[in-house]
Amino acid sequence: MGGEDVDDDGVGHRGGSPPDRADPLLAIGYRMLGTLAEAEDAVQETYLRWYRLEDAEREAIANPQGWLTRVMSRVCLDVLGSARSRRESYVGEWLPEPVPEDLFAGSAHLAGGSPADPTEKATLDDQVSMALLVVMGGMTPAERVAFVLHDVFSLPFAEIAEIVGRSPGAVRQLASSARARVREQDALPGSTREHDRVMEAFTAACAEGDLSGLMGMLDPSVTLLADGGGVVTAARRPVLGADHVARFLVGVHRKHPEAELRRHRTGDGLAVSLWDGGHLHALTTIRVRDGIVTDVWMQVNPGKLTTWIAQG
């Protein structure tokens, strides 16, 4: 990134510019916090603490990347601890920020961890699933930190214990509890081919106003969440049931008859953005199980669409 200086120890100094997307700290922060803006703030705070150290203190740190990872995790833990009160004042539904499939490619292998027992992991995939992030949003801060650091970045429980202030055994239990949530809520990505096939048909039905066809693709108990953040108009409560969700989606597309629909790759599979008059209005992702749409997530908050706006 422009403006980045690199010290002899290989640690990049951000100097006020946004963190490099290849920085594993940003990948950690995004998975823990759910938005790039919060993750970037946490990365800046982490590097600020590094440069506040005396030269002798920095030179005494044998593994700068490990030190940064631990500090970054503590910063995120603090942010997560205060997030509940902030979310209570959030206007409407809060959703994680969707990102491109390859935004953090390779990052899970750069944080200094070592391969862990696959029986104690949910996934080592670099891709970030919206379904997984939504489930993680319901975890306690300690569960989320333990899950991300161990199951994604392969840090040993002893190191995570120092970060969260628990015993290694307690951290193992936190990660196990988080993993159980993920599996119980079926949050790991399924067949990409099936997902993409359904998404194409789903998008066509929405654009064509095919209400009956759309309803046939939706689970009877389907839920739609839209995140406008109080910045733009969005459904402030979950839209529930196939009939209500189908009518809501058809209504959205009728408001933008000249809209351009663009396909994108995300950790869940195909996602679709809606552009009208050169402006990005929404990015929609879905969860598909057994060929049926069970969840629809519409991100319309401009602050959580910056990556896609930049690509447009």
Short mmCIF file of C-alpha atoms in Angstrom, two decimals, residues 154-299:
data_model
loop_
_atom_site.label_atom_id
_atom_site.label_comp_id
_atom_site.label_asym_id
_atom_site.label_seq_id
_atom_site.Cartn_x
_atom_site.Cartn_y
_atom_site.Cartn_z
CA SER A 154 -4.26 -22.59 13.76
CA LEU A 155 -2.91 -20.90 16.89
CA PRO A 156 -2.44 -23.34 19.77
CA PHE A 157 -4.76 -23.15 22.75
CA ALA A 158 -1.93 -22.14 25.08
CA GLU A 159 -1.29 -18.96 23.08
CA ILE A 160 -4.98 -18.14 22.82
CA ALA A 161 -5.31 -18.64 26.58
CA GLU A 162 -2.89 -15.75 27.16
CA ILE A 163 -5.00 -13.51 24.93
CA VAL A 164 -8.41 -14.21 26.46
CA GLY A 165 -7.20 -14.66 30.04
CA ARG A 166 -8.44 -18.25 30.40
CA SER A 167 -6.77 -21.60 30.90
CA PRO A 168 -5.86 -23.66 27.79
CA GLY A 169 -8.54 -26.17 28.78
CA ALA A 170 -11.15 -23.42 29.00
CA VAL A 171 -10.10 -22.08 25.60
CA ARG A 172 -10.40 -25.55 24.10
CA GLN A 173 -13.96 -25.67 25.46
CA LEU A 174 -14.72 -22.20 24.03
CA ALA A 175 -13.57 -23.28 20.57
CA SER A 176 -15.56 -26.51 20.88
CA SER A 177 -18.69 -24.59 21.88
CA ALA A 178 -18.26 -22.20 18.96
CA ARG A 179 -17.72 -25.11 16.57
CA ALA A 180 -20.91 -26.75 17.83
CA ARG A 181 -22.85 -23.54 17.09
CA VAL A 182 -21.50 -23.51 13.55
CA ARG A 183 -22.47 -27.12 12.92
CA GLU A 184 -25.86 -26.89 14.62
CA GLN A 185 -26.77 -23.89 12.47
CA ASP A 186 -25.33 -25.50 9.34
CA ALA A 187 -23.14 -22.47 8.69
CA LEU A 188 -20.36 -24.10 6.68
CA PRO A 189 -20.64 -23.60 2.90
CA GLY A 190 -22.34 -26.40 0.99
CA SER A 191 -22.07 -27.24 -2.70
CA THR A 192 -20.98 -24.17 -4.64
CA ARG A 193 -22.43 -25.61 -7.84
CA GLU A 194 -25.85 -26.04 -6.24
CA HIS A 195 -25.66 -22.61 -4.61
CA ASP A 196 -24.80 -20.89 -7.90
CA ARG A 197 -27.50 -22.71 -9.84
CA VAL A 198 -30.13 -21.65 -7.32
CA MET A 199 -28.76 -18.09 -7.16
CA GLU A 200 -29.03 -17.69 -10.94
CA ALA A 201 -32.66 -18.87 -10.93
CA PHE A 202 -33.41 -16.79 -7.82
CA THR A 203 -31.98 -13.64 -9.44
CA ALA A 204 -33.87 -14.19 -12.68
CA ALA A 205 -37.17 -14.66 -10.84
CA CYS A 206 -36.61 -11.48 -8.82
CA ALA A 207 -35.75 -9.44 -11.91
CA GLU A 208 -38.68 -10.82 -13.93
CA GLY A 209 -41.17 -10.34 -11.11
CA ASP A 210 -41.97 -14.07 -11.18
CA LEU A 211 -43.62 -14.26 -7.77
CA SER A 212 -44.80 -17.87 -7.95
CA GLY A 213 -41.49 -19.08 -9.37
CA LEU A 214 -39.59 -17.26 -6.66
CA MET A 215 -41.78 -18.66 -3.91
CA GLY A 216 -41.06 -22.15 -5.22
CA MET A 217 -37.35 -21.62 -4.52
CA LEU A 218 -37.83 -20.38 -0.96
CA ASP A 219 -38.04 -22.45 2.19
CA PRO A 220 -41.46 -21.87 3.86
CA SER A 221 -39.62 -20.43 6.88
CA VAL A 222 -37.08 -18.40 4.89
CA THR A 223 -35.75 -15.24 6.57
CA LEU A 224 -34.59 -12.06 4.84
CA LEU A 225 -32.40 -9.55 6.66
CA ALA A 226 -31.53 -6.16 5.19
CA ASP A 227 -28.88 -3.87 6.67
CA GLY A 228 -29.27 -0.17 5.92
CA GLY A 229 -27.63 1.06 9.09
CA GLY A 230 -30.04 4.00 9.26
CA VAL A 231 -28.20 5.49 6.28
CA VAL A 232 -30.51 4.24 3.52
CA THR A 233 -34.00 2.77 3.50
CA ALA A 234 -34.14 -0.93 4.42
CA ALA A 235 -36.45 -3.35 6.20
CA ARG A 236 -35.78 -2.68 9.88
CA ARG A 237 -37.05 -6.07 10.99
CA PRO A 238 -36.60 -9.57 9.56
CA VAL A 239 -38.90 -10.42 6.68
CA LEU A 240 -40.28 -13.89 7.43
CA GLY A 241 -41.88 -16.58 5.29
CA ALA A 242 -41.78 -17.39 1.59
CA ASP A 243 -44.74 -15.19 0.61
CA HIS A 244 -43.49 -12.07 2.40
CA VAL A 245 -39.89 -12.52 1.28
CA ALA A 246 -40.86 -13.10 -2.35
CA ARG A 247 -43.09 -10.02 -2.42
CA PHE A 248 -40.38 -7.92 -0.76
CA LEU A 249 -37.77 -8.97 -3.32
CA VAL A 250 -40.01 -8.44 -6.31
CA GLY A 251 -40.90 -5.02 -4.92
CA VAL A 252 -37.24 -4.06 -4.65
CA HIS A 253 -36.61 -4.91 -8.28
CA ARG A 254 -39.75 -3.11 -9.44
CA LYS A 255 -38.37 0.07 -7.89
CA HIS A 256 -35.30 -0.28 -10.13
CA PRO A 257 -36.65 -1.43 -13.54
CA GLU A 258 -33.51 -0.27 -15.37
CA ALA A 259 -31.08 -1.74 -12.85
CA GLU A 260 -27.97 -3.66 -13.87
CA LEU A 261 -27.33 -6.90 -12.02
CA ARG A 262 -23.70 -7.98 -11.62
CA ARG A 263 -22.42 -11.37 -10.47
CA HIS A 264 -19.62 -11.71 -7.93
CA ARG A 265 -17.77 -14.51 -6.17
CA THR A 266 -17.97 -14.59 -2.37
CA GLY A 267 -17.16 -17.20 0.25
CA ASP A 268 -20.75 -18.43 0.02
CA GLY A 269 -20.67 -18.69 -3.77
CA LEU A 270 -22.35 -16.40 -6.27
CA ALA A 271 -23.65 -13.03 -5.02
CA VAL A 272 -25.47 -10.37 -7.00
CA SER A 273 -25.20 -6.59 -6.81
CA LEU A 274 -27.86 -4.18 -7.99
CA TRP A 275 -26.66 -1.00 -9.74
CA ASP A 276 -28.93 1.80 -10.91
CA GLY A 277 -27.74 5.02 -12.47
CA GLY A 278 -24.14 4.12 -11.73
CA HIS A 279 -24.83 3.70 -8.02
CA LEU A 280 -24.59 0.46 -6.07
CA HIS A 281 -27.82 -0.04 -4.16
CA ALA A 282 -27.49 -3.54 -2.73
CA LEU A 283 -25.47 -6.73 -2.67
CA THR A 284 -27.48 -9.87 -2.04
CA THR A 285 -26.18 -13.19 -0.76
CA ILE A 286 -28.18 -16.29 0.07
CA ARG A 287 -27.87 -19.56 1.95
CA VAL A 288 -28.95 -22.66 0.03
CA ARG A 289 -29.69 -26.03 1.57
CA ASP A 290 -31.00 -29.02 -0.45
CA GLY A 291 -31.67 -26.75 -3.42
CA ILE A 292 -33.84 -24.33 -1.41
CA VAL A 293 -33.08 -20.79 -0.22
CA THR A 294 -33.25 -20.67 3.57
CA ASP A 295 -31.77 -17.20 4.17
CA VAL A 296 -31.45 -13.98 2.18
CA TRP A 297 -29.01 -11.26 3.25
CA MET A 298 -29.21 -7.85 1.61
CA GLN A 299 -26.43 -5.40 2.39
#
